[in-house]
PDB file of C-alpha atoms in Angstrom:
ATOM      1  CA  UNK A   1     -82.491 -27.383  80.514  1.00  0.00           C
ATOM      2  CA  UNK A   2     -79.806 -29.480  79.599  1.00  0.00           C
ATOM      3  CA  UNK A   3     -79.557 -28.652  76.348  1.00  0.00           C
ATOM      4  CA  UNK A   4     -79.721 -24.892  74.240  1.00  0.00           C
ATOM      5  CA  UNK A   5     -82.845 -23.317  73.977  1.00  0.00           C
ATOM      6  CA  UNK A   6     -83.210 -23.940  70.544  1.00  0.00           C
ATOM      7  CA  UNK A   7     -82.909 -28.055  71.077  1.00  0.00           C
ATOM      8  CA  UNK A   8     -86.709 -29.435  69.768  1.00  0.00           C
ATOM      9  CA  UNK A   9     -89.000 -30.111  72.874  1.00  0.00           C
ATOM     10  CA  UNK A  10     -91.706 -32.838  71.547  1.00  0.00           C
ATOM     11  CA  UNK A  11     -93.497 -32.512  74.832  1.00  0.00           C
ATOM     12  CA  UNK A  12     -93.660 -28.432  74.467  1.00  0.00           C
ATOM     13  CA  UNK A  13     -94.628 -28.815  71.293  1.00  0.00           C
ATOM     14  CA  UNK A  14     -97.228 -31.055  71.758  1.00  0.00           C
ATOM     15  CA  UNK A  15     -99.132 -28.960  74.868  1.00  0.00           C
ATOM     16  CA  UNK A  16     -98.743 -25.738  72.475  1.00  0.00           C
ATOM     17  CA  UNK A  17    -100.351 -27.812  69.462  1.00  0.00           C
ATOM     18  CA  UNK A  18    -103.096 -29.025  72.294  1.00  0.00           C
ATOM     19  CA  UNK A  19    -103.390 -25.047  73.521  1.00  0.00           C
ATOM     20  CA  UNK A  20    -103.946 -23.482  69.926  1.00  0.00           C
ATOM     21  CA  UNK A  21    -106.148 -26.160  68.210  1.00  0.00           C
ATOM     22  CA  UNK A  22    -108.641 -25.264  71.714  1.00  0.00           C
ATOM     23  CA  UNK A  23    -108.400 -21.464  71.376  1.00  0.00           C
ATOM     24  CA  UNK A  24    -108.346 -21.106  67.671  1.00  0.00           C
ATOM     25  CA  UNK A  25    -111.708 -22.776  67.706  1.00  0.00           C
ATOM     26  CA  UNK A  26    -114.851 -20.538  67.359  1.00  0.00           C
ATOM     27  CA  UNK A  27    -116.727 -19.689  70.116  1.00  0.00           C
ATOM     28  CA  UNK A  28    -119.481 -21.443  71.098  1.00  0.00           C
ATOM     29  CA  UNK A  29    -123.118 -19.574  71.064  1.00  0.00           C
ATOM     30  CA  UNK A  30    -123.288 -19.729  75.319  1.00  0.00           C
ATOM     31  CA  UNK A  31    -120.197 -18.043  75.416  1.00  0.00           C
ATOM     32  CA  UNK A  32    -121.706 -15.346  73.088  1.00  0.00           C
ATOM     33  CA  UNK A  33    -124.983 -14.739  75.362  1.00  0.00           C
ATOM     34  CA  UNK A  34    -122.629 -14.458  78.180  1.00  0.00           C
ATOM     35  CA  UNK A  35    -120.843 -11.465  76.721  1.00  0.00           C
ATOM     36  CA  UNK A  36    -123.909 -10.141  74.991  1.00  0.00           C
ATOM     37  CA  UNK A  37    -125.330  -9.800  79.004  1.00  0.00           C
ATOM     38  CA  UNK A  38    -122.328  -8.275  79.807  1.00  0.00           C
ATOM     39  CA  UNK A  39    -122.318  -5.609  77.387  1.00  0.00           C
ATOM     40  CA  UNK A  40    -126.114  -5.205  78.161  1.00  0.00           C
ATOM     41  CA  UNK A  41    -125.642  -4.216  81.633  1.00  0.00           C
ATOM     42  CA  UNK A  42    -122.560  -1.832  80.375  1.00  0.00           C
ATOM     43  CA  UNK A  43    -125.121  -0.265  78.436  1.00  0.00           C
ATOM     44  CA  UNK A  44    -127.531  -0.164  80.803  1.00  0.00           C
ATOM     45  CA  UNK A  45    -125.313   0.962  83.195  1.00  0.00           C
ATOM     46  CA  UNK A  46    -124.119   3.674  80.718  1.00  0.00           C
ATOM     47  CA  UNK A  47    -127.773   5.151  80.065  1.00  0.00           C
ATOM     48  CA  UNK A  48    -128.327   5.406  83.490  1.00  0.00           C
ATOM     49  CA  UNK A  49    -127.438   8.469  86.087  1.00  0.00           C
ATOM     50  CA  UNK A  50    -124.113   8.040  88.403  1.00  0.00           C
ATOM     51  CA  UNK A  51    -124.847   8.116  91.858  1.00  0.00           C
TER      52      UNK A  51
ATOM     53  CA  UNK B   1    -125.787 -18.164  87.269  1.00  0.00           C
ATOM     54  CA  UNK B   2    -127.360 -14.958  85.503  1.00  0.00           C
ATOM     55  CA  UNK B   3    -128.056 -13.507  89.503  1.00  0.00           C
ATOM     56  CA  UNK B   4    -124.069 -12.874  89.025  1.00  0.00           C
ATOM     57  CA  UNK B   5    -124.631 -10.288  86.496  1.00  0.00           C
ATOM     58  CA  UNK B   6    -127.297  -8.096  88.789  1.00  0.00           C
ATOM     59  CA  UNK B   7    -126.029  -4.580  88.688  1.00  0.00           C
ATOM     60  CA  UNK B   8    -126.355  -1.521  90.351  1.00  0.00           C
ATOM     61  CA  UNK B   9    -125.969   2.363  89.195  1.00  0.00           C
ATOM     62  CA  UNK B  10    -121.974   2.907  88.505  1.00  0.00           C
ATOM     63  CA  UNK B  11    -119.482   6.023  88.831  1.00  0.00           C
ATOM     64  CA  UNK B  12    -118.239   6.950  85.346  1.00  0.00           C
ATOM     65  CA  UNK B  13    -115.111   5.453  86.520  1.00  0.00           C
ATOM     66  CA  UNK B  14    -116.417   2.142  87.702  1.00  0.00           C
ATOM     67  CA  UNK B  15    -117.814   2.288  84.087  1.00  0.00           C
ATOM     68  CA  UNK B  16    -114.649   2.741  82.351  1.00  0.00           C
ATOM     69  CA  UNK B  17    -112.820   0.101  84.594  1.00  0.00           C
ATOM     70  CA  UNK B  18    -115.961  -2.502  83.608  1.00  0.00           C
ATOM     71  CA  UNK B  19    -115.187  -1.577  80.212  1.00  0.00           C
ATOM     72  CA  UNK B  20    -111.991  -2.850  80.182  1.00  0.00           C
ATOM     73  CA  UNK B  21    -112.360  -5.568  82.423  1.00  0.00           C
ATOM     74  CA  UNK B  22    -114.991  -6.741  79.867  1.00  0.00           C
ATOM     75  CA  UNK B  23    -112.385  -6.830  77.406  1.00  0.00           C
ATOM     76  CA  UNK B  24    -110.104  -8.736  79.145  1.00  0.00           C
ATOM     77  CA  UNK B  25    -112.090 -11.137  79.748  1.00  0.00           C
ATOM     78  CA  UNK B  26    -112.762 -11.312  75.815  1.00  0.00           C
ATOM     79  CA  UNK B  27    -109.725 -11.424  75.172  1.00  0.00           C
ATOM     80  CA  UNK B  28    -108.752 -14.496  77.448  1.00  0.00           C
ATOM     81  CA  UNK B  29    -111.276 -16.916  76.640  1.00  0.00           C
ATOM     82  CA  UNK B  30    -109.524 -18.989  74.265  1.00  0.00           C
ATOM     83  CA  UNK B  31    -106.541 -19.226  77.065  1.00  0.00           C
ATOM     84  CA  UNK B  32    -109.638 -20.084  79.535  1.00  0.00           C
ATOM     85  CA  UNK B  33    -110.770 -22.888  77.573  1.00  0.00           C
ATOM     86  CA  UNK B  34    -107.611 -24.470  77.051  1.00  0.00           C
ATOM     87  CA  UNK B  35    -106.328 -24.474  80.410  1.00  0.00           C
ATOM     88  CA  UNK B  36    -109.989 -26.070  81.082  1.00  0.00           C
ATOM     89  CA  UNK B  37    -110.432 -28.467  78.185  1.00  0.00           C
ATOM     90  CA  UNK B  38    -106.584 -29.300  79.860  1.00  0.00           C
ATOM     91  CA  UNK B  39    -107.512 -29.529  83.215  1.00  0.00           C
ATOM     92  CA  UNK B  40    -110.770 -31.697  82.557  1.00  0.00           C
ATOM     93  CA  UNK B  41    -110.684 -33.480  79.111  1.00  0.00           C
ATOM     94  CA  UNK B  42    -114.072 -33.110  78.658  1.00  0.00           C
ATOM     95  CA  UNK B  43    -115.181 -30.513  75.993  1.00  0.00           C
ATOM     96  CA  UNK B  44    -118.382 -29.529  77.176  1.00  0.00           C
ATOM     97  CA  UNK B  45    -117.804 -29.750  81.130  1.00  0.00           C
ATOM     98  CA  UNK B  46    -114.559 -27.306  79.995  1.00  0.00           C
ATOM     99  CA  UNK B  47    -116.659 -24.998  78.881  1.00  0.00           C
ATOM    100  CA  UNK B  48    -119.309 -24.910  81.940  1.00  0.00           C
ATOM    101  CA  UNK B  49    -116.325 -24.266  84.126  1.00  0.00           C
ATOM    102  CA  UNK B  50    -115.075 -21.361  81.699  1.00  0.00           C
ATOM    103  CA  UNK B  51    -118.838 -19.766  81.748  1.00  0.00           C
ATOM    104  CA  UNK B  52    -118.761 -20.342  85.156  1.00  0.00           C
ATOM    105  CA  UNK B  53    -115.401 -18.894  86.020  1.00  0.00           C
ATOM    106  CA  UNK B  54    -116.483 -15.944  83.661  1.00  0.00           C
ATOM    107  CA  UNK B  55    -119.531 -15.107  85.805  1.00  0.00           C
ATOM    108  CA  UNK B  56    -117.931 -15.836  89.160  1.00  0.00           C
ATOM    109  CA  UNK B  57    -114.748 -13.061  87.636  1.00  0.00           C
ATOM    110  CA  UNK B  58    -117.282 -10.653  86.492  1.00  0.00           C
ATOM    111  CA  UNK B  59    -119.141 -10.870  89.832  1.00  0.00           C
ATOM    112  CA  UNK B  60    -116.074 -10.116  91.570  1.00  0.00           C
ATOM    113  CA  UNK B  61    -114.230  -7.789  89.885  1.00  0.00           C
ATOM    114  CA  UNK B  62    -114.434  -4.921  92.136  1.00  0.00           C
ATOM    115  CA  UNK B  63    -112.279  -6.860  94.104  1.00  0.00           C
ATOM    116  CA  UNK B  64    -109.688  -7.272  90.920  1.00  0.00           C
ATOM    117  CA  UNK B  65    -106.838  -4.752  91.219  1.00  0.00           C
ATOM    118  CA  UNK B  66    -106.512  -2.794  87.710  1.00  0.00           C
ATOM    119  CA  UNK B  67    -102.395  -2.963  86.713  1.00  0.00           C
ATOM    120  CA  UNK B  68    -102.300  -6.548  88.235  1.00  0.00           C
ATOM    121  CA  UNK B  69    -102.147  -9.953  86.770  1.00  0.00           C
ATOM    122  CA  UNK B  70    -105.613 -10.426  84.976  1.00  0.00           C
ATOM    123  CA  UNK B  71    -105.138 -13.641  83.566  1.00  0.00           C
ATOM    124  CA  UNK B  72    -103.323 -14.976  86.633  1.00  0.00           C
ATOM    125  CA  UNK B  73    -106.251 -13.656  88.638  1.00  0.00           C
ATOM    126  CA  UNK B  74    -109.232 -15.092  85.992  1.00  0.00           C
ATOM    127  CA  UNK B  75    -106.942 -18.460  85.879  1.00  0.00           C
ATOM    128  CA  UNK B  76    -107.402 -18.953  89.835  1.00  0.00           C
ATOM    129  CA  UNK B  77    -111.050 -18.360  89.528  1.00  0.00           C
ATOM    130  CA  UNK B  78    -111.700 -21.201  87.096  1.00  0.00           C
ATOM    131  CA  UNK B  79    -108.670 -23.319  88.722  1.00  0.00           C
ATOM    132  CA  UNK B  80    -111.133 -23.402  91.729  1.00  0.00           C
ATOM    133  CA  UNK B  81    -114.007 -24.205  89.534  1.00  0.00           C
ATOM    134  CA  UNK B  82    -111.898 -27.296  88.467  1.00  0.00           C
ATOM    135  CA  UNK B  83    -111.040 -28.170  92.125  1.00  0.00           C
ATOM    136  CA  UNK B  84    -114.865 -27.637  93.293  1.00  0.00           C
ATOM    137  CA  UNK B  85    -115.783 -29.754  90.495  1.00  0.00           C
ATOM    138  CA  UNK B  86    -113.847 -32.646  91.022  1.00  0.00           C
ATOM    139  CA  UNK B  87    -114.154 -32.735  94.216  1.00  0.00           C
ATOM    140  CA  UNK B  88    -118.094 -33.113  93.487  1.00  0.00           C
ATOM    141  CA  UNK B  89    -117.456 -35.598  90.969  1.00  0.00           C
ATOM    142  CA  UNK B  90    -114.984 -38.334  91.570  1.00  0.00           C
ATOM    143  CA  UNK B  91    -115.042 -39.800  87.988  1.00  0.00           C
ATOM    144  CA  UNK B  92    -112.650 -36.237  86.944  1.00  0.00           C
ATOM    145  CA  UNK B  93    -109.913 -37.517  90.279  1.00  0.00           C
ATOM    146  CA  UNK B  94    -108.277 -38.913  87.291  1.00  0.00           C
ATOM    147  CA  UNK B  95    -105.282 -40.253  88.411  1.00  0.00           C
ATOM    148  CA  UNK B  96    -106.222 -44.272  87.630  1.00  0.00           C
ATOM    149  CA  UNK B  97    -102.391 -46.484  88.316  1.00  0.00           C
ATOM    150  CA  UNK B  98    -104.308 -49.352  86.705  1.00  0.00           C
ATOM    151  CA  UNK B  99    -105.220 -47.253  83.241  1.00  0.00           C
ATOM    152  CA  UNK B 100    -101.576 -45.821  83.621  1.00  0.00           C
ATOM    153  CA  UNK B 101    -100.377 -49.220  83.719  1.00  0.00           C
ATOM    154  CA  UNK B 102    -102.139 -50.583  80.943  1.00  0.00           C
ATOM    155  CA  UNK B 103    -101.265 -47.917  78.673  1.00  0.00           C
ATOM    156  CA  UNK B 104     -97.486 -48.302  79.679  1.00  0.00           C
ATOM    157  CA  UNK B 105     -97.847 -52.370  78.307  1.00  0.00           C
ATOM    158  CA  UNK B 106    -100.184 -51.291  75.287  1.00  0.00           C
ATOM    159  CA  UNK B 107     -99.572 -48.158  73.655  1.00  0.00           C
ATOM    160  CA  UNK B 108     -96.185 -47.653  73.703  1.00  0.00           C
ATOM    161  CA  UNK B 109     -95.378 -44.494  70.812  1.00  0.00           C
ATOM    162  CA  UNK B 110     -93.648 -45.112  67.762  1.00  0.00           C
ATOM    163  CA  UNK B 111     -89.773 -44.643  67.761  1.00  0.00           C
ATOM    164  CA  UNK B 112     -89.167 -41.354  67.543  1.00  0.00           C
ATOM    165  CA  UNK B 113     -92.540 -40.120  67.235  1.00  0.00           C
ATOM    166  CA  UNK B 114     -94.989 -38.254  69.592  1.00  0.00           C
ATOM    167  CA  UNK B 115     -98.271 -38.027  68.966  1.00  0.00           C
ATOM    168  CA  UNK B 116    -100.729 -34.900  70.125  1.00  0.00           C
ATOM    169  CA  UNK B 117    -103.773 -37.275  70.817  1.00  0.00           C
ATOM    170  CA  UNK B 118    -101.080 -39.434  72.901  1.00  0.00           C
ATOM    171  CA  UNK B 119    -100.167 -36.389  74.902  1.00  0.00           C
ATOM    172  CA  UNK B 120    -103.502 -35.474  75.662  1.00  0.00           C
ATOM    173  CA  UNK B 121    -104.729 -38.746  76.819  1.00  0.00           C
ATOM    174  CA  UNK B 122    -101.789 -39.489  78.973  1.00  0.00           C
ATOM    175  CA  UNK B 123    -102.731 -35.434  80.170  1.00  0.00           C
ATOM    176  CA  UNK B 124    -105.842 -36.526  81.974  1.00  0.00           C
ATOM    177  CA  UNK B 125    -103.835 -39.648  83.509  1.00  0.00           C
ATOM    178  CA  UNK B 126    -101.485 -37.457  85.977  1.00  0.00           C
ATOM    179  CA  UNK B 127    -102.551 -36.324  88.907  1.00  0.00           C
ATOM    180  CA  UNK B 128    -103.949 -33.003  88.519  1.00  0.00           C
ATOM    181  CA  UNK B 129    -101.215 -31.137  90.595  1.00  0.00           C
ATOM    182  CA  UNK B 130     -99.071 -32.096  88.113  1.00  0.00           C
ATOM    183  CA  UNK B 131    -101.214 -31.324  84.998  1.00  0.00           C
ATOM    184  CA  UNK B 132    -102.188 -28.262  85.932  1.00  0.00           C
ATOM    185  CA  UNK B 133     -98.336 -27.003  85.894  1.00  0.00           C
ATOM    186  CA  UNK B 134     -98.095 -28.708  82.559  1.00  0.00           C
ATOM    187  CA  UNK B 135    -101.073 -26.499  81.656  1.00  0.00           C
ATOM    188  CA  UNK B 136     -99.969 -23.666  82.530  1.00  0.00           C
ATOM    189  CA  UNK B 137     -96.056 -23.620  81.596  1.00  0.00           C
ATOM    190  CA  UNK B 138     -96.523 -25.883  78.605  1.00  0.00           C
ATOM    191  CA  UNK B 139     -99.430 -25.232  76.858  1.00  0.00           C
ATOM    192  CA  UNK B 140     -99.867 -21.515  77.655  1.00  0.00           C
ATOM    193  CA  UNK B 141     -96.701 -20.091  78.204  1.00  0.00           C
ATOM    194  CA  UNK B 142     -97.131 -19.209  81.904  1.00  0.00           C
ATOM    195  CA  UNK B 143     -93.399 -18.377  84.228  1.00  0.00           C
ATOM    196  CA  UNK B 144     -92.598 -20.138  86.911  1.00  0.00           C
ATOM    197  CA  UNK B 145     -93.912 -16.895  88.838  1.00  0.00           C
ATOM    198  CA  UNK B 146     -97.430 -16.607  86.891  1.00  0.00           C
ATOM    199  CA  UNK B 147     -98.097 -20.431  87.721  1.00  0.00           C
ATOM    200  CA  UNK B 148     -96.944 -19.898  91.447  1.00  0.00           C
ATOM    201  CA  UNK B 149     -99.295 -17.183  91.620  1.00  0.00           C
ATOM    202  CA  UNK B 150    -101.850 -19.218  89.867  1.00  0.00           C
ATOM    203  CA  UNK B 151    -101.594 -22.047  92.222  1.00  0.00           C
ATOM    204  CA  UNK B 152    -100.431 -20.426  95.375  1.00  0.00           C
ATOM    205  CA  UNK B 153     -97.613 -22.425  96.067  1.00  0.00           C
ATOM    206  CA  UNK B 154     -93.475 -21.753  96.001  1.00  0.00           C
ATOM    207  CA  UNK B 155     -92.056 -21.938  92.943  1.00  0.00           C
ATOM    208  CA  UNK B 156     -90.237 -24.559  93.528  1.00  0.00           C
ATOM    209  CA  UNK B 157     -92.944 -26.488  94.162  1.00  0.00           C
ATOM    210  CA  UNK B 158     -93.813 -25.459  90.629  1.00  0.00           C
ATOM    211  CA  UNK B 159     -90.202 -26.578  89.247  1.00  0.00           C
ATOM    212  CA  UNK B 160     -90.701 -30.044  91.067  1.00  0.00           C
ATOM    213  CA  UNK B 161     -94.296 -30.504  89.707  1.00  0.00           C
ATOM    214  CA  UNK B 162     -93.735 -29.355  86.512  1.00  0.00           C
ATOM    215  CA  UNK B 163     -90.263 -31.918  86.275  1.00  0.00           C
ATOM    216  CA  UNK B 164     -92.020 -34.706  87.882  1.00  0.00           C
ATOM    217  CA  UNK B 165     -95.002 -34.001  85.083  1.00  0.00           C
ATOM    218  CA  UNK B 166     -92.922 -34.277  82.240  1.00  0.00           C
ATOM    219  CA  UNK B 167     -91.194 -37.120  83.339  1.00  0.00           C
ATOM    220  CA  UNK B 168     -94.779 -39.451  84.004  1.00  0.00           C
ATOM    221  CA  UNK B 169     -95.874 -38.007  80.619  1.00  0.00           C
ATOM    222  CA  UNK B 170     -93.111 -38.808  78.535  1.00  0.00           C
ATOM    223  CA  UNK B 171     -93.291 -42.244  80.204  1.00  0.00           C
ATOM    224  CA  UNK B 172     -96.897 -42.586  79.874  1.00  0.00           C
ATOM    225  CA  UNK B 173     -96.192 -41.663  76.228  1.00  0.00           C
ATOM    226  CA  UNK B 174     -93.285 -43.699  75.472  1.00  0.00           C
ATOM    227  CA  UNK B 175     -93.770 -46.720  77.833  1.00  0.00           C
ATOM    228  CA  UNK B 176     -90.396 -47.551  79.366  1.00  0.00           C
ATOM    229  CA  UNK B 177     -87.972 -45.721  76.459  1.00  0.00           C
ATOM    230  CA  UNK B 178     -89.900 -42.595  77.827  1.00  0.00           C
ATOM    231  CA  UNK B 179     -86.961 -41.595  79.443  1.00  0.00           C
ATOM    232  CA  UNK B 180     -85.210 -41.148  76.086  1.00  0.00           C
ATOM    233  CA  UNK B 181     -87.697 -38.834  75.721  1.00  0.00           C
ATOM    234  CA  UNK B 182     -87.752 -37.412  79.244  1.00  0.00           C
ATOM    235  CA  UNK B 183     -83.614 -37.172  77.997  1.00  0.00           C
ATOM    236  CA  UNK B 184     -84.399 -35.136  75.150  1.00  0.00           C
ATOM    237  CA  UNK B 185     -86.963 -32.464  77.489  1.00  0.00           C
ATOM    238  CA  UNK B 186     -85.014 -32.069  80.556  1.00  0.00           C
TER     239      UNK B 186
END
């Protein structure tokens, strides 16, 4: 960097703006059965003797 | 894909650790789907990848050390997705000198101004070596280290691709005053 820390970086700023509008967006329903399999085997797993 | 989530019985232990692997995992979507959306441009092919790279993570995670880089670790995962992809389908090779071109003679910004939608379009015209580092630096906040590990590569080679990336884009951005803007980012 050629200039302080502080100095404005458009580019930065831009790929940040790009990176939060993506993950501030709501998740879409596949996503959800993903986790929701997830958690099912965790519980499955959980009910279930060790070996 | 759901043959990734077959389990077997599990040591209280194991449980614990897939417990909080499972949260992770949560947890780092929304940095999954922007390096992906990133990487590809497309929203829904983004996503496939991410689901992918989820299942392939959770599949493997015995072999993820607990203590170690998670997100670098889930980020290589669904970087290879994105490789294995576009290696399958040439339309996503992205790099197009002709569409670079054009956009150099048409669209140059306005003075002064930079545009999100600009950024992301001239994104997807770099080559992906380059992007990626963008990605990863830029949008997510990723060292020089993280990206490295991310990639596998020195990280100088990350310095160089990550300079060289910033450069095309603010030229692809700003046509031929881009280096005003390159001036203002270096």
């Amino acid at each position: 960097m050629r200039q302080s820390d502080t100095a404005f970086d458009p580019i930065s700023a831009a790929l940040q703006q790009l990176h939060h509008a993506v993950a501030s967006e709501a998740l879409p329903d596949d996503f959800l059965k993903i986790l929701d399999e997830i958690d099912a085997k965790i519980a499955a797993a959980s009910a279930s003797p060790p070996p | 894909m759901s043959e990734l989530l077959t389990e077997s019985p599990v040591s209280p232990a194991t449980l614990a650790a897939d417990k909080v692997f499972r949260d992770q995992l949560v947890a780092l979507i929304p940095s999954l789907r922007s390096f992906a959306r990133g990487l590809c441009g497309w929203r829904d092919m983004a996503d496939d990848m991410v689901q992918d790279a989820m299942l392939r993570g959770w599949a493997a995670r015995t072999s993820f050390t607990p203590g170690t880089n998670f997100r670098a670790w889930m980020f290589m995962i669904l970087r290879n997705q994105f490789y294995t992809t576009i290696r399958k389908d040439k339309r996503m090779s992205s790099w197009d000198p002709e569409v670079a071109e054009r956009l150099l003679v048409e669209a140059p910004a306005q003075q002064g101004a930079i545009h999100v939608a600009d950024v992301a379009r001239a994104l997807q015209m770099l080559p992906a070596e380059q992007r990626e580092v963008l990605l990863l630096i830029g949008a997510n906040g990723a060292s020089y280290d993280e990206a490295a590990e991310i990639i596998g590569c020195a990280v100088g080679t990350i310095k160089s691709r990550l300079a060289r990336g910033r450069r095309a884009l603010a030229l692809l951005i700003d046509g031929p005053d881009g280096d005003a803007l390159f001036d203002k980012v270096a």
